């Protein structure tokens, strides 16, 4: 990583970046647009929780419809598209292969966006299925699977015909994500549509959500972190052994998670127990990975002040550690009964999707977009605003949902307290969630505006990258050409 | 990289995933799908039912269509249908959650209780009451309808919105007249009775 780049290398990278330009920018901008839609829907669903009677004559604004629309827009509109964009670019860079048929990928990307829009409209107009993150009507699932594979399949030939002799750890994660996700998605889709075993179908739905986080979001975010951190710190990762160990621990155990959400549910008792144990083992992978990244950055924390990519990625990794720890805490038998169906667990979902995955992917975007467009981010102030509004927003959201969960769970676990008290005592915290979603919406409006400027080529034309503080010619400038 | 290494990595990734896929998902799935009802014997002292689980008690009227309405309105995001055993939560101490307390039939839910349904709506959050046995708690259709179009008339603190779009207001009397959707949803809710007695012969009962 630290080897000085030759002129030929730079030319080669430029041609790879050119081949990626339209597909990756397309995925990023449409993802950012969906993210904005999702945050607005998130605000409305939180508002509906606080004031259930609001607009109750209108069937299209019920919480039971707005909340799944929000989740679908957030995951399928934003997370999957942004992740695929990052995956394609990183894989091309690491394997030194150009993306063939780039325009074909753009066409398929349009189909994907249309599918997400149809899914959201279906839920809105009353064809939802009440299955978290699989709410769209059953006939859409095979379409989603096919379009996803058509977008991601290019990663495999790139990797197979790679020109570097050694495999970098990010590539393990990317190949893993590309391979595992369709398998999880198709399995859950088929088992649910067969309608042969109702409780295992529900379990497969929960297993899908957990694997979406651990087998798709986590690998992509970690691939980004293993790429960005050494690049910006300008030194190799601290221990390659740890990195590989973290990868294989995640690969071995993440697939067993999912059923801990239905602890005590209608399953053989060993199933949720095994899932709970797997969550704890996954924590090991997280510890190995995060400490490895932290050691890579040791003594260079000043870079946080300068590089937007590093700042977002580091914050994402911090949220990953918090997520993994809280997930492990939430399955301790002492607290699990209270937290199981509370805001605590839905707060954890948001922490994974927005706090950990999205922040890391923002970091990647701040790195990638200047390279493929050939111009720099228009304004450092906007990057700062995006960062702080997002960070404060997500922290407010998580803290409020976690406290709401504790209040709700505490009341639920005392049967002498009337049931509705648990609702009253928890939804006062939802006010905080409303405000947080607004903060996040504002921050993403900034981001989308900047990204749109870059998309139409109105970015800053300059030699050096846009840095958070200070001039344009220090650390990332050196790392930036690489 | 040689093709050999490529396939070794792909194989490793596949094996890591195939283990939970086989043992956590597919195995239990097919085992549940092949569940056969266990007939009641005389010792069980159950009247009117031949076996557990009994399809006829779990679905009636337009309850299948009602399940679709239940899903489309997102009911499962606020209501669970899963009563946990005492080691996993205090659900059984809530009045009527576990079933008919007075007849000693209160218990946690089991996989067989969902027999014949297309999907078990176990739930996401518990913002509303558990509905596993709501058919035993709310016993008349009128009361069930009123729970849907005016939930606050039962509990002023209830966080449930009015589902007015499932009803039509009669222009003459001013009363709410249920649509076919509302009737189906009530059929579904009235069929939520997951406390059938477990036969002695059921091996899994041990």
XYZ file of C-alpha atoms in Angstrom:
688
model
C 0.000 0.000 0.000
C 2.830 2.354 0.741
C 4.687 1.658 -2.478
C 5.118 4.821 -4.528
C 2.765 4.862 -7.499
C 4.358 5.031 -10.938
C 2.971 7.062 -13.829
C 1.673 3.888 -15.406
C -0.178 2.964 -12.221
C -1.814 6.363 -12.126
C -2.889 6.118 -15.761
C -4.292 2.655 -15.130
C -6.255 3.836 -12.099
C -7.643 6.731 -14.077
C -8.897 4.396 -16.781
C -10.482 2.107 -14.170
C -12.147 5.111 -12.559
C -13.446 6.247 -15.944
C -15.028 2.855 -16.561
C -16.755 3.112 -13.158
C -17.900 6.676 -13.491
C -21.487 6.311 -14.674
C -22.537 3.134 -12.861
C -21.085 4.141 -9.501
C -22.316 7.735 -9.667
C -25.719 6.499 -10.708
C -25.956 4.158 -7.718
C -24.703 6.830 -5.316
C -27.035 9.604 -6.422
C -30.154 7.472 -6.599
C -29.237 5.943 -3.233
C -28.827 9.405 -1.693
C -32.220 10.420 -3.073
C -33.822 7.332 -1.534
C -32.060 8.064 1.742
C -33.704 11.456 1.844
C -37.115 9.875 1.177
C -36.430 7.289 3.880
C -35.488 9.870 6.515
C -38.660 11.859 5.837
C -40.718 8.664 6.151
C -38.787 7.865 9.336
C -39.797 11.232 10.725
C -43.455 10.608 9.873
C -43.482 7.152 11.390
C -41.944 8.480 14.620
C -44.498 11.298 14.632
C -47.329 8.794 14.187
C -46.035 6.838 17.182
C -46.073 9.920 19.349
C -49.476 11.153 18.119
C -51.326 8.016 16.975
C -54.540 9.909 16.310
C -52.967 12.198 13.737
C -54.693 11.921 10.329
C -56.282 8.639 11.362
C -59.023 9.006 8.754
C -56.385 8.608 6.071
C -55.494 4.961 5.576
C -52.291 5.849 3.719
C -50.641 7.495 6.705
C -51.038 4.749 9.304
C -47.921 3.767 11.254
C -48.359 0.178 10.081
C -47.804 1.342 6.495
C -45.430 4.291 6.870
C -42.930 2.412 9.030
C -42.402 -0.502 6.597
C -42.203 1.983 3.704
C -39.475 3.798 5.617
C -37.534 0.595 6.227
C -37.829 -0.600 2.616
C -36.711 2.786 1.247
C -33.828 2.857 3.722
C -32.570 -0.650 3.023
C -33.424 -1.372 -0.625
C -33.322 2.197 -1.884
C -30.368 3.544 0.047
C -28.270 0.820 1.682
C -28.246 -1.800 -1.069
C -27.611 0.669 -3.893
C -24.909 2.585 -2.061
C -23.322 -0.699 -1.024
C -23.338 -2.055 -4.576
C -21.726 1.148 -5.868
C -18.977 0.866 -3.268
C -18.562 -2.841 -3.936
C -18.087 -2.369 -7.700
C -15.569 0.458 -7.311
C -13.540 -1.187 -4.548
C -13.377 -4.478 -6.404
C -12.229 -2.778 -9.604
C -9.537 -0.854 -7.740
C -8.275 -3.830 -5.765
C -8.207 -6.272 -8.670
C -7.099 -3.636 -11.201
C -9.827 -4.617 -13.596
C -12.112 -2.267 -15.449
C -15.855 -2.698 -15.226
C -17.111 -4.076 -18.512
C -20.601 -3.286 -19.732
C -20.864 -0.285 -17.402
C -23.876 1.084 -19.233
C -25.611 -2.287 -18.878
C -25.168 -2.005 -15.118
C -26.719 1.466 -15.242
C -29.744 0.089 -17.096
C -30.160 -2.677 -14.516
C -29.799 -0.024 -11.798
C -32.800 1.766 -13.253
C -34.805 -1.458 -13.039
C -33.777 -1.791 -9.388
C -34.955 1.753 -8.606
C -38.254 1.069 -10.329
C -38.669 -2.112 -8.263
C -38.025 -0.256 -4.999
C -40.560 2.389 -6.000
C -43.151 -0.295 -6.825
C -42.449 -2.017 -3.496
C -42.960 1.208 -1.549
C -46.160 2.016 -3.444
C -47.480 -1.518 -2.904
C -47.038 -1.201 0.859
C -48.553 2.267 0.769
C -51.662 1.100 -1.029
C -52.229 -1.885 1.239
C -50.394 -4.867 -0.244
C -47.765 -5.129 2.468
C -46.974 -8.384 4.260
C -45.959 -7.239 7.761
C -42.650 -9.091 7.448
C -39.822 -6.745 8.501
C -37.653 -5.806 5.491
C -39.554 -8.265 3.275
C -42.806 -6.306 3.211
C -43.190 -6.111 -0.540
C -45.687 -8.526 -2.183
C -44.337 -12.041 -2.685
C -44.119 -11.848 -6.476
C -41.516 -9.076 -6.195
C -38.984 -11.173 -4.288
C -37.683 -13.165 -7.320
C -37.431 -9.925 -9.321
C -35.370 -8.293 -6.578
C -33.122 -11.351 -6.418
C -32.555 -11.464 -10.184
C -31.857 -7.757 -10.527
C -29.518 -7.831 -7.536
C -27.524 -10.678 -9.038
C -27.373 -8.937 -12.405
C -25.784 -5.938 -10.698
C -23.338 -7.784 -8.484
C -22.297 -10.696 -10.668
C -19.594 -8.530 -12.318
C -17.597 -8.649 -9.122
C -16.866 -12.363 -9.482
C -15.144 -12.323 -12.927
C -13.214 -9.218 -11.838
C -11.972 -11.108 -8.821
C -11.252 -14.300 -10.727
C -9.108 -12.580 -13.347
C -7.435 -10.264 -10.866
C -4.004 -8.939 -11.719
C -2.611 -8.620 -8.207
C -0.948 -11.785 -6.922
C -2.011 -11.438 -3.292
C -5.596 -11.154 -2.061
C -6.281 -8.143 0.120
C -8.623 -8.591 3.094
C -11.215 -6.209 1.616
C -11.635 -8.606 -1.306
C -12.528 -11.471 1.038
C -15.278 -9.336 2.503
C -16.551 -8.176 -0.888
C -16.676 -11.666 -2.381
C -18.379 -12.866 0.798
C -21.027 -10.143 0.625
C -21.623 -10.751 -3.080
C -22.041 -14.468 -2.522
C -23.935 -14.699 0.772
C -26.631 -12.116 0.306
C -28.501 -13.662 -2.670
C -28.404 -16.997 -0.864
C -29.983 -15.544 2.283
C -32.504 -13.505 0.327
C -33.631 -16.334 -1.939
C -33.863 -18.816 0.950
C -36.006 -16.471 3.040
C -38.158 -15.590 0.017
C -38.840 -19.201 -0.909
C -39.512 -20.402 2.633
C -41.980 -17.565 3.233
C -43.791 -18.013 -0.065
C -44.137 -21.807 0.374
C -46.441 -21.271 3.385
C -45.682 -24.783 4.621
C -44.262 -24.015 8.067
C -45.563 -20.706 9.474
C -43.273 -20.254 12.463
C -40.097 -21.253 10.630
C -41.108 -18.850 7.854
C -41.278 -16.080 10.467
C -37.915 -17.266 11.776
C -36.454 -17.162 8.287
C -37.619 -13.554 8.036
C -35.825 -12.665 11.251
C -32.757 -14.644 10.136
C -32.782 -12.621 6.912
C -32.720 -9.298 8.785
C -29.852 -10.431 10.971
C -27.883 -11.779 8.017
C -28.541 -8.651 5.983
C -26.687 -6.790 8.721
C -23.909 -9.299 9.480
C -23.446 -10.883 6.044
C -23.964 -7.911 3.785
C -23.707 -4.556 5.542
C -20.874 -5.576 7.851
C -18.660 -7.104 5.110
C -19.060 -4.081 2.838
C -18.452 -1.605 5.641
C -15.400 -3.555 6.834
C -14.045 -3.801 3.285
C -14.329 -0.012 3.135
C -12.633 0.427 6.505
C -9.767 -1.909 5.570
C -9.319 0.118 2.397
C -9.726 3.675 3.698
C -7.881 3.448 7.013
C -4.495 2.178 5.717
C -4.792 4.466 2.708
C -5.308 7.639 4.721
C -2.936 6.617 7.499
C -0.414 5.784 4.759
C 0.796 2.576 6.384
C -0.160 -1.123 6.059
C -2.762 -2.619 8.379
C -1.372 -3.505 11.785
C -1.846 -7.260 11.654
C -2.930 -9.186 8.612
C -3.429 -12.275 10.769
C -5.991 -10.545 12.952
C -7.765 -9.238 9.899
C -8.142 -12.726 8.447
C -9.133 -14.153 11.802
C -11.845 -11.527 12.177
C -13.117 -12.381 8.734
C -13.359 -16.116 9.294
C -14.955 -15.751 12.730
C -17.625 -13.537 11.198
C -18.090 -15.970 8.315
C -18.421 -18.957 10.648
C -20.846 -17.503 13.163
C -22.898 -14.735 11.569
C -25.109 -17.189 9.687
C -26.345 -18.673 12.969
C -27.775 -15.391 14.263
C -31.335 -14.155 13.825
C -33.522 -16.257 16.080
C -32.456 -14.452 19.256
C -35.248 -11.987 18.450
C -37.754 -14.772 19.093
C -36.226 -16.120 22.313
C -38.959 -18.130 24.047
C -40.918 -18.275 20.816
C -42.589 -21.250 19.179
C -39.360 -23.025 18.234
C -37.344 -25.879 19.648
C -35.529 -24.153 22.532
C -32.050 -24.801 21.092
C -32.653 -22.592 18.046
C -32.843 -19.186 19.769
C -30.138 -20.318 22.207
C -27.704 -21.103 19.371
C -28.487 -17.748 17.757
C -27.783 -15.965 21.017
C -24.441 -17.719 21.394
C -23.541 -16.824 17.809
C -24.139 -13.139 18.543
C -21.526 -13.353 21.297
C -19.029 -15.094 19.000
C -19.552 -12.413 16.350
C -18.500 -9.917 19.014
C -15.060 -11.589 18.921
C -14.755 -10.836 15.222
C -15.737 -7.230 15.868
C -13.161 -6.848 18.643
C -10.389 -8.312 16.442
C -11.322 -6.064 13.522
C -11.852 -2.805 15.377
C -8.698 -3.126 17.478
C -6.737 -3.937 14.333
C -8.016 -0.791 12.642
C -7.384 1.288 15.748
C -3.786 0.005 15.913
C -3.324 0.921 12.256
C -4.324 4.477 13.081
C -2.293 4.761 16.287
C -0.377 7.992 16.568
C -2.116 9.419 13.517
C -5.399 10.465 15.074
C -4.811 14.020 13.889
C -5.940 12.814 10.467
C -9.462 12.831 11.902
C -9.285 16.617 11.737
C -8.429 16.579 8.072
C -9.859 13.718 6.091
C -13.634 13.481 5.647
C -13.346 9.856 4.451
C -11.485 8.813 7.564
C -13.769 10.737 9.881
C -16.952 9.121 8.552
C -15.374 5.667 8.401
C -14.006 5.893 11.929
C -17.370 7.027 13.261
C -19.024 4.135 11.421
C -16.603 1.666 12.986
C -17.260 3.150 16.409
C -20.992 2.591 15.893
C -20.226 -0.970 14.728
C -18.495 -1.696 18.026
C -21.402 -0.157 19.960
C -23.884 -2.165 17.891
C -22.113 -5.468 18.442
C -21.779 -4.832 22.197
C -25.409 -3.792 22.662
C -26.587 -6.775 20.601
C -24.647 -9.051 22.911
C -25.968 -7.238 26.006
C -29.562 -7.493 24.796
C -29.459 -11.306 24.868
C -28.307 -11.652 28.474
C -31.089 -13.737 30.064
C -31.540 -11.128 32.813
C -32.507 -8.296 30.467
C -33.718 -10.103 27.383
C -37.332 -10.655 28.542
C -37.746 -6.905 29.066
C -35.963 -5.734 25.929
C -37.177 -8.362 23.492
C -40.149 -6.562 21.957
C -39.194 -3.026 22.917
C -37.866 0.045 21.150
C -34.404 -1.175 22.175
C -34.252 -3.725 19.380
C -35.702 -1.454 16.717
C -33.151 1.129 17.878
C -30.416 -1.452 17.293
C -31.664 -1.993 13.735
C -31.385 1.728 13.045
C -27.950 1.806 14.674
C -26.780 -0.930 12.303
C -28.298 0.499 9.140
C -27.711 4.200 9.670
C -25.095 4.484 12.389
C -22.701 1.826 11.284
C -23.275 0.947 7.647
C -24.279 4.344 6.297
C -21.590 6.358 8.062
C -18.892 4.015 6.742
C -20.331 4.161 3.243
C -20.421 7.978 3.415
C -16.704 7.770 4.164
C -16.209 5.645 1.053
C -18.298 8.044 -1.024
C -16.241 11.045 0.052
C -13.212 9.104 -1.150
C -14.612 7.672 -4.374
C -16.676 10.452 -5.923
C -13.814 12.969 -6.456
C -11.803 10.203 -8.111
C -14.448 9.213 -10.610
C -15.706 12.701 -11.407
C -12.327 14.398 -11.531
C -13.462 17.313 -9.394
C -13.397 17.947 -5.658
C -16.231 18.348 -3.151
C -17.637 21.894 -3.408
C -17.498 22.880 0.247
C -15.746 21.738 3.415
C -18.424 23.430 5.520
C -21.086 21.214 3.957
C -19.068 18.112 4.767
C -18.736 19.277 8.375
C -22.483 19.934 8.532
C -23.252 16.541 7.034
C -21.005 14.857 9.550
C -22.163 16.605 12.694
C -25.882 16.650 11.879
C -25.707 12.948 11.036
C -23.688 12.084 14.118
C -25.795 14.088 16.551
C -28.923 12.857 14.791
C -28.007 9.212 15.039
C -26.786 9.487 18.632
C -30.003 11.277 19.672
C -32.057 8.673 17.867
C -30.254 5.719 19.404
C -30.181 7.106 22.938
C -33.883 7.986 22.808
C -34.889 4.598 21.401
C -32.713 2.727 23.882
C -34.152 4.631 26.843
C -37.662 4.250 25.422
C -36.941 0.525 25.177
C -35.808 0.331 28.798
C -38.902 2.256 29.979
C -41.213 0.138 27.868
C -39.569 -3.164 28.746
C -39.444 -2.299 32.441
C -43.181 -1.663 32.487
C -43.989 -4.684 30.338
C -42.156 -7.028 32.654
C -44.326 -6.018 35.627
C -47.742 -7.566 34.975
C -49.451 -5.499 37.707
C -48.872 -2.328 35.678
C -51.617 -1.780 33.080
C -50.434 -2.533 29.556
C -51.044 0.910 28.066
C -48.742 2.486 30.689
C -45.785 0.909 28.911
C -46.838 2.663 25.734
C -47.380 6.021 27.427
C -44.078 5.846 29.303
C -42.037 4.957 26.244
C -43.462 7.149 23.506
C -42.494 10.384 25.276
C -38.937 9.465 24.216
C -40.109 9.136 20.656
C -40.218 12.951 20.485
C -36.428 12.753 20.489
C -36.567 10.277 17.628
C -38.733 12.717 15.631
C -36.180 15.502 16.115
C -33.322 13.140 15.295
C -34.885 12.096 11.998
C -35.285 15.752 11.095
C -31.593 16.380 11.846
C -30.649 13.407 9.720
C -32.955 14.561 6.923
C -31.326 18.001 6.930
C -27.844 16.503 6.886
C -28.736 14.298 3.952
C -30.261 17.154 2.018
C -26.821 18.775 2.241
C -25.149 15.604 1.127
C -27.548 15.047 -1.757
C -27.078 18.632 -2.949
C -23.295 18.247 -2.941
C -23.477 14.896 -4.666
C -25.791 16.329 -7.322
C -23.289 19.144 -7.950
C -20.542 16.569 -8.390
C -22.808 14.534 -10.670
C -23.327 17.417 -13.094
C -19.627 18.265 -12.940
C -20.016 21.441 -10.893
C -17.513 20.358 -8.244
C -14.438 22.375 -7.276
C -11.709 22.185 -9.930
C -8.545 22.006 -7.883
C -5.294 20.156 -7.472
C -5.841 19.151 -3.844
C -8.807 17.417 -2.191
C -11.365 19.194 -0.014
C -10.357 18.736 3.599
C -12.379 19.322 6.705
C -9.979 21.839 8.219
C -6.936 23.637 6.885
C -5.296 23.812 3.499
C -5.548 21.544 0.544
C -2.071 20.166 0.461
C -1.477 17.910 3.467
C -1.954 14.321 4.411
C -4.792 13.230 2.225
C -3.258 15.022 -0.693
C -0.355 12.618 -0.470
C -2.539 9.578 0.075
C -5.140 10.878 -2.308
C -3.346 10.122 -5.535
C -2.939 6.513 -4.491
C -4.392 -15.700 -8.630
C -4.729 -19.240 -9.776
C -8.178 -20.697 -10.296
C -7.345 -23.207 -7.594
C -7.207 -20.491 -4.914
C -10.314 -18.876 -6.254
C -12.375 -22.017 -5.820
C -10.816 -22.678 -2.415
C -12.003 -19.292 -1.159
C -15.455 -19.673 -2.701
C -15.680 -23.147 -1.176
C -14.686 -21.869 2.254
C -17.270 -19.115 2.137
C -19.914 -21.548 0.936
C -19.194 -24.078 3.697
C -19.358 -21.377 6.393
C -22.777 -20.462 5.182
C -24.064 -23.923 4.304
C -23.770 -25.104 7.926
C -26.315 -22.695 9.459
C -28.385 -22.832 6.280
C -28.775 -26.596 6.635
C -29.039 -27.040 10.375
C -30.653 -23.804 11.513
C -33.044 -23.149 8.639
C -33.773 -26.004 6.261
C -33.778 -28.886 8.780
C -36.188 -27.270 11.267
C -38.270 -25.943 8.369
C -38.928 -29.374 6.893
C -39.408 -30.861 10.310
C -42.130 -28.292 11.051
C -43.664 -28.695 7.603
C -44.109 -32.415 8.199
C -45.869 -32.041 11.566
C -48.888 -34.327 11.862
C -51.803 -33.669 14.227
C -51.823 -35.856 17.349
C -55.272 -37.302 18.172
C -56.707 -36.740 21.661
C -57.237 -39.846 23.732
C -59.932 -40.359 26.386
C -57.470 -39.449 29.108
C -57.219 -35.925 27.714
C -60.891 -35.180 28.513
C -61.269 -32.788 25.579
C -64.758 -32.408 24.162
C -65.563 -31.582 20.570
C -62.027 -31.770 19.271
C -60.441 -34.788 17.619
C -56.795 -33.839 17.481
C -54.161 -31.223 18.269
C -53.641 -29.055 16.288
C -57.152 -28.924 14.816
C -57.411 -26.976 11.612
C -61.079 -26.062 12.107
C -60.474 -24.186 15.356
C -57.639 -22.121 13.935
C -59.306 -20.790 10.797
C -62.918 -19.962 10.101
C -65.088 -17.647 8.038
C -62.960 -15.283 6.031
C -60.073 -15.406 8.494
C -57.553 -16.146 5.703
C -58.529 -12.903 3.995
C -58.466 -11.242 7.411
C -54.852 -12.341 7.834
C -54.021 -10.458 4.646
C -55.723 -7.310 5.989
C -53.851 -7.791 9.276
C -50.583 -7.876 7.324
C -51.429 -5.036 4.940
C -52.315 -2.651 7.769
C -49.018 -3.523 9.450
C -50.718 -4.767 12.641
C -47.753 -7.068 13.277
C -45.456 -4.076 13.767
C -47.203 -3.227 17.057
C -48.863 -6.491 18.093
C -47.118 -9.761 18.820
C -48.643 -13.227 18.575
C -46.216 -15.073 20.742
C -46.591 -15.931 24.423
C -43.251 -16.740 25.978
C -42.779 -19.429 28.636
C -42.039 -18.156 32.140
C -38.250 -18.548 31.791
C -38.243 -16.063 28.911
C -40.673 -13.414 30.069
C -43.655 -12.598 32.271
C -46.259 -12.917 29.493
C -48.270 -15.598 31.294
C -49.039 -13.269 34.185
C -50.875 -10.793 31.999
C -54.617 -11.456 32.180
C -55.749 -13.695 29.379
C -52.541 -13.550 27.338
C -51.782 -17.219 27.779
C -55.372 -18.349 27.174
C -58.313 -19.300 29.398
C -56.781 -18.881 32.855
C -59.977 -19.908 34.651
C -60.051 -23.303 32.973
C -56.376 -23.893 33.604
C -55.586 -23.775 29.910
C -53.110 -20.903 30.009
C -49.793 -21.774 28.374
C -47.053 -20.505 26.087
C -47.494 -20.723 22.313
C -46.072 -23.727 20.448
C -45.298 -24.239 16.737
C -48.413 -26.390 16.313
C -50.653 -23.473 17.326
C -49.903 -21.772 14.007
C -50.795 -24.869 11.989
C -52.506 -24.070 8.698
C -51.728 -20.342 8.753
C -49.753 -18.928 5.872
C -47.344 -17.004 8.116
C -46.924 -16.721 11.882
C -47.098 -13.008 12.696
C -44.892 -13.293 15.759
C -44.377 -9.534 15.762
C -41.723 -6.860 15.839
C -42.515 -4.655 18.815
C -45.043 -4.830 21.624
C -46.685 -1.427 21.381
C -50.065 -3.100 21.625
C -51.340 -6.159 23.482
C -50.319 -9.649 22.502
C -53.031 -11.119 20.278
C -52.326 -14.862 20.560
C -55.528 -15.415 22.516
C -57.492 -12.259 21.800
C -60.391 -14.428 20.588
C -60.879 -15.577 24.195
C -60.557 -12.077 25.686
C -62.905 -10.203 23.347
C -65.779 -12.565 22.828
C -68.355 -10.641 20.768
C -68.020 -9.366 17.230
C -69.501 -6.005 18.267
C -66.788 -5.449 20.858
C -64.100 -6.501 18.378
C -65.416 -4.037 15.807
C -65.481 -1.268 18.400
C -61.834 -2.080 19.228
C -61.032 -1.383 15.598
C -62.972 1.831 14.986
C -62.744 3.358 18.457
C -60.019 1.715 20.566
C -59.859 4.560 23.069
C -63.409 3.797 24.236
C -61.940 0.790 26.073
C -58.691 2.304 27.318
C -58.113 6.036 27.157
C -54.338 5.522 27.177
C -54.398 3.167 24.224
C -51.944 4.066 21.497
C -53.960 2.471 18.744
C -55.341 4.727 16.004
C -58.904 4.345 14.732
C -59.122 2.145 11.651
C -61.963 4.193 10.205
C -61.186 3.362 6.599
C -62.357 -0.200 7.263
C -65.818 1.179 8.053
C -68.445 3.182 6.222
C -70.505 5.762 8.049
C -74.210 5.170 7.529
C -75.707 8.435 6.256
C -79.061 7.914 7.999
C -78.165 6.530 11.424
C -74.599 7.877 11.669
C -73.356 4.465 12.787
C -70.235 2.756 11.518
C -70.977 -0.108 9.136
C -68.144 -2.603 8.683
C -66.844 -3.293 5.199
C -65.964 -6.796 4.027
C -62.371 -6.067 5.068
C -63.407 -5.245 8.622
C -65.529 -8.403 8.857
C -62.627 -10.503 7.595
C -60.225 -8.881 10.053
C -62.646 -9.572 12.898
C -62.954 -13.202 11.743
C -59.194 -13.450 11.884
C -58.940 -11.840 15.321
C -61.776 -13.990 16.711
C -59.871 -17.070 15.520
C -56.806 -16.148 17.614
C -57.150 -18.930 20.183
C -53.831 -20.569 20.829
C -54.477 -22.391 24.088
C -55.772 -25.790 22.921
C -54.989 -28.565 25.357
C -51.883 -30.534 24.496
C -52.632 -34.277 24.237
C -50.881 -36.626 26.625
C -49.710 -38.639 23.648
C -47.747 -35.674 22.286
C -44.137 -36.757 22.734
C -42.895 -33.183 22.629
C -45.015 -32.484 25.681
C -42.486 -34.158 27.982
